Coordinates of C-alpha atoms and ligand atoms in Angstrom, one line a residue:
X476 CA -35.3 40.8 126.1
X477 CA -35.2 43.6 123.9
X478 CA -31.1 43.0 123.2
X479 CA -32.0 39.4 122.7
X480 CA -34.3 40.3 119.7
X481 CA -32.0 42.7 118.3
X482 CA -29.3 39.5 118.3
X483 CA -31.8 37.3 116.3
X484 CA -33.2 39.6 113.7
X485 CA -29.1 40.2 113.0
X486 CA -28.5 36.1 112.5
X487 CA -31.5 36.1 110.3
X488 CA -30.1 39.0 108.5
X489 CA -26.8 37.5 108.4
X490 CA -28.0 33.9 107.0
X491 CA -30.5 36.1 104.0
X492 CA -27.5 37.7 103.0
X493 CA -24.8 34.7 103.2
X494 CA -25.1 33.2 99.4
X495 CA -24.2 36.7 97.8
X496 CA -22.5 38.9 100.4
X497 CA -19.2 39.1 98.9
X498 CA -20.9 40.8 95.1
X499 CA -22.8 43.5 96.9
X500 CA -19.7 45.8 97.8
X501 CA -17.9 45.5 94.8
X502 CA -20.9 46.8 92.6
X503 CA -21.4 50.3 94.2
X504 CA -18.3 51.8 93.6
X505 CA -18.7 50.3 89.6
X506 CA -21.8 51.5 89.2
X507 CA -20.5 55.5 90.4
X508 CA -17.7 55.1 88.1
X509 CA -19.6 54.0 85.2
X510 CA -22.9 56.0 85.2
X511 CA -21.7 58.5 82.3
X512 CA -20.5 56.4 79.9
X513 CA -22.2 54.0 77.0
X514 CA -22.6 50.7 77.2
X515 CA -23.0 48.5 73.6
X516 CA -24.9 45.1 73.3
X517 CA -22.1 42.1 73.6
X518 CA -23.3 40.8 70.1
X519 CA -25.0 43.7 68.4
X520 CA -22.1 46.9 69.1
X521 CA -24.5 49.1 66.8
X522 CA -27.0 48.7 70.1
X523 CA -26.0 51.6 72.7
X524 CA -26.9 52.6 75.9
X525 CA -27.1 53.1 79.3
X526 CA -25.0 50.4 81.9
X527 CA -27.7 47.6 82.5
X528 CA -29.9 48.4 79.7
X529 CA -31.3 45.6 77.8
X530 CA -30.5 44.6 73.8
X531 CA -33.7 45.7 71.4
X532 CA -32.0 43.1 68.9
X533 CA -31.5 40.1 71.8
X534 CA -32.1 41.2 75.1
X535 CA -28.9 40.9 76.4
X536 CA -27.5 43.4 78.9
X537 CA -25.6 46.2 77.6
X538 CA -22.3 45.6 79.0
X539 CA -19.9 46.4 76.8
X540 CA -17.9 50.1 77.3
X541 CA -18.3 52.1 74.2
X542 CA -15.2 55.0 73.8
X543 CA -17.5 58.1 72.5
X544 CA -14.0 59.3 71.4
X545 CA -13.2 56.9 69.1
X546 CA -13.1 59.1 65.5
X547 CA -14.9 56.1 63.5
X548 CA -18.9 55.8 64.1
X549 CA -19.8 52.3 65.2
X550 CA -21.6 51.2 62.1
X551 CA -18.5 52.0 59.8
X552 CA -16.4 50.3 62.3
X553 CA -16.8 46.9 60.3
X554 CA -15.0 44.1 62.7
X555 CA -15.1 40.6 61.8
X556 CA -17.7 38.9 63.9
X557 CA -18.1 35.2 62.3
X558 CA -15.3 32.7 63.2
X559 CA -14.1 34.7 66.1
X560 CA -13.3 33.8 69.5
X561 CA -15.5 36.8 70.1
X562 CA -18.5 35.3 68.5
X563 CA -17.9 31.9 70.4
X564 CA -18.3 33.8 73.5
X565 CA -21.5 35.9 72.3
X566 CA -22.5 32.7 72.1
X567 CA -21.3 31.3 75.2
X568 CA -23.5 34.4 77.1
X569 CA -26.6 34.0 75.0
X570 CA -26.5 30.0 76.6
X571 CA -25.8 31.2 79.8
X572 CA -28.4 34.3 79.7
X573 CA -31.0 31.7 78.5
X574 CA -30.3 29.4 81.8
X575 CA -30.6 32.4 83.9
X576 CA -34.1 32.7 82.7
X577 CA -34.6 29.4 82.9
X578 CA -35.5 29.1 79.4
X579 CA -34.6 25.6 78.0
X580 CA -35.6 26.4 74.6
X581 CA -33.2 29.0 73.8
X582 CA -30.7 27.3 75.8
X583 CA -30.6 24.8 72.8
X584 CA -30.8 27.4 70.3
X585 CA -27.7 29.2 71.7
X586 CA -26.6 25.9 72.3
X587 CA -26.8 25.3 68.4
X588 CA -25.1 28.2 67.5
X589 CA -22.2 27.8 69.9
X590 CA -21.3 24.6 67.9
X591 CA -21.6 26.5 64.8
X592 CA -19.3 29.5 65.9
X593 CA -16.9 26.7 67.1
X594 CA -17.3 25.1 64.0
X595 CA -16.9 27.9 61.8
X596 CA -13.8 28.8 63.9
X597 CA -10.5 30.4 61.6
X598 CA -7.9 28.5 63.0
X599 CA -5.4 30.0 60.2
X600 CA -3.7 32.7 62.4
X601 CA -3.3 30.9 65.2
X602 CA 0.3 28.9 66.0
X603 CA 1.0 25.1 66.1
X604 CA 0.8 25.4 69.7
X605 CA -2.1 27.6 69.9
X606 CA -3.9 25.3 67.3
X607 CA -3.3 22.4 69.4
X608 CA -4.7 24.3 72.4
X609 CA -7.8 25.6 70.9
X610 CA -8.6 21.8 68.9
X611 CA -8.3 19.9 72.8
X612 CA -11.1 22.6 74.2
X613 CA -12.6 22.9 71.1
X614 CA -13.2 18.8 70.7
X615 CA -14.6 19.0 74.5
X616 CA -16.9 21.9 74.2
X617 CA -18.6 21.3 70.7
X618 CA -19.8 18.2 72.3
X619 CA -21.6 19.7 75.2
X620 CA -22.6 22.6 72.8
X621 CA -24.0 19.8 71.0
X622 CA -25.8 18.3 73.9
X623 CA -27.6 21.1 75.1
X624 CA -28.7 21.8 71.6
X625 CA -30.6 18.2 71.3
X626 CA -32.0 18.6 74.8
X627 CA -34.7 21.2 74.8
X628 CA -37.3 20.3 77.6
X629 CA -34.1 18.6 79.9
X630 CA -32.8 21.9 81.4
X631 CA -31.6 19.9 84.3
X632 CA -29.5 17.8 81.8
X633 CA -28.7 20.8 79.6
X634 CA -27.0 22.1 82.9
X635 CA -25.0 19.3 83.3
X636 CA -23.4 19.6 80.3
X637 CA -23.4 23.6 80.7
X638 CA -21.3 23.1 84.1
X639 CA -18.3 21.3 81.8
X640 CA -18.8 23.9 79.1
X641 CA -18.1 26.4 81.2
X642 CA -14.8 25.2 81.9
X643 CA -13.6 24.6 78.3
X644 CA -14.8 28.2 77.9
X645 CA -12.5 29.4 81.2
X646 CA -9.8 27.7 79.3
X647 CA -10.3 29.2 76.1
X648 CA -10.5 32.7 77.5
X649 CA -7.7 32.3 79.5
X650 CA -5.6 30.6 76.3
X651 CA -6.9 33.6 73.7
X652 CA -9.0 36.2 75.6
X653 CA -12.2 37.0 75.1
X654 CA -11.9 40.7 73.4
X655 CA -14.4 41.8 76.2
X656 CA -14.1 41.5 80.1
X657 CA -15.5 38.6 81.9
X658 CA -15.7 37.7 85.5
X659 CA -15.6 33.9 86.4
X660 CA -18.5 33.3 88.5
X661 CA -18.6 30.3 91.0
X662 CA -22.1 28.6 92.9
X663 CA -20.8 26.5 95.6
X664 CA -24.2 24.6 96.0
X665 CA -24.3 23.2 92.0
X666 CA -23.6 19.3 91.5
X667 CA -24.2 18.6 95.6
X668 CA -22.2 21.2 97.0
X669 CA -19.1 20.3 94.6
X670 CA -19.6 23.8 93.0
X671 CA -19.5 25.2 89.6
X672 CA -18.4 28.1 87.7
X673 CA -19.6 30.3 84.4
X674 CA -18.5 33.3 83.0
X675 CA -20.3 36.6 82.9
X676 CA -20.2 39.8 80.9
X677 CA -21.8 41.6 84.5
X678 CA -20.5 41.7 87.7
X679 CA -23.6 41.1 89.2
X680 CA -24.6 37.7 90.1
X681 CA -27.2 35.9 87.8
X682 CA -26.7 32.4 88.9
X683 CA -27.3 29.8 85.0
X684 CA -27.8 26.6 87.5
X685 CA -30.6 27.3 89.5
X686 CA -32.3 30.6 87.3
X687 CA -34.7 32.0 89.5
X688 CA -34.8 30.2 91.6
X689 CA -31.8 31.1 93.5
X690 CA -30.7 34.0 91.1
X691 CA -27.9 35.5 93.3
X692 CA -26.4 32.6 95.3
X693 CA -22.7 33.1 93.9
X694 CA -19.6 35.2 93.8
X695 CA -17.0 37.0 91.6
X696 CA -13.6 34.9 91.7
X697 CA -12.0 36.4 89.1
X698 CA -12.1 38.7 86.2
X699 CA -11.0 38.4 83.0
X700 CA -9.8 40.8 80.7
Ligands
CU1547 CU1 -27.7 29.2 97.0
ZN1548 ZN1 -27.9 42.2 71.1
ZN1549 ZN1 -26.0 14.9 77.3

């Protein structure tokens, strides 16, 4: 009797932990690794602190690895941020974040800006080849930027549209990089049990399709540098 309970509380255990098993070990030995250095806010690199702290500017998780070595202070440190792959990915991760939270109206915002930022794009550096490459995504995902932009209050179609997105943003990340790292993220349950993916500036699993619902059903399948 008493072995035959032990056997069932371990299935039920084994079935909770199922949809995100395969995150959990990874993250520990990350988080050991990680613990004394600075983190800056994906959009706003003036905003610094610990791993996992939020953005007092937007919210977002501090993700991005700061080197306190570097001889020129952050603020001086002026990078170009408009027309840059970089800010179509802030962009990209302010959409995303906003479906995490289930939040359809800055879903559209972010959506709105991510047609801007692809948009405003300087395709003048880039190669014949490389401009092809980046128009084909580009004609694709300003579309569905476009999309979840005019559909606050539809999340559910908003996510449609975000699932495609997300693959023209796989493509142009893996075509140009991203000038941060990203993991590719996959649900298997999204679009009846077809499966989608996003990208993520965490590790951890914060699944855009179903929010809060279901925030960690996913797993890690690649990541990008
Ligand atoms: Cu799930
Ligand atoms: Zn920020
Ligand atoms: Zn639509």
């Amino acid at each position: 009797m008493y072995k035959k309970l032990i056997l069932i509380s371990f299935a039920i255990l084994i079935a909770f932990t199922a949809c995100n098993n395969k995150t959990s070990n990874e993250t520990g030995s990350d988080a050991a690794e990680n613990s004394s250095k600075m983190y800056a806010c994906p959009m706003h690199p003036e905003i610094m602190g610990n791993k996992g702290d939020k953005c007092s500017k937007c919210g977002m998780e501090l993700s991005v690895p700061v080197d306190m070595n570097a001889t020129t202070p952050p603020l001086e440190a002026e990078t170009k941020t408009t027309g840059t792959i970089k800010e179509i990915v802030g962009d990209y991760l302010q959409l995303k974040n906003a479906f995490t939270n289930d939040n359809t109206n800055n879903a559209a915002t972010a959506g709105k800006a991510l047609e801007a930022a692809f948009k405003a794009f300087d395709k003048s550096a880039l190669t014949a080849e490389q401009k092809k490459i980046f128009e084909d995504i580009e004609d694709d995902a300003r579309e569905h930027a476009e999309h979840i932009g005019a559909n606050s209050g539809n999340i559910a179609h908003q996510r449609e549209h975000f699932d495609l997105l997300s693959k023209d943003m796989y493509d142009l990340v893996k075509a140009f990089g991203a000038g941060q790292t990203l993991y590719k993220d996959f649900c298997p349950m999204y679009n009846d049990n077809k499966g989608a993916i996003w990208l993520s500036e965490t590790k951890d699993i914060k699944n855009p399709y179903y929010g809060k619902a279901m925030s960690s059903c996913g797993t890690v399948k690649e990541e990008l540098k």
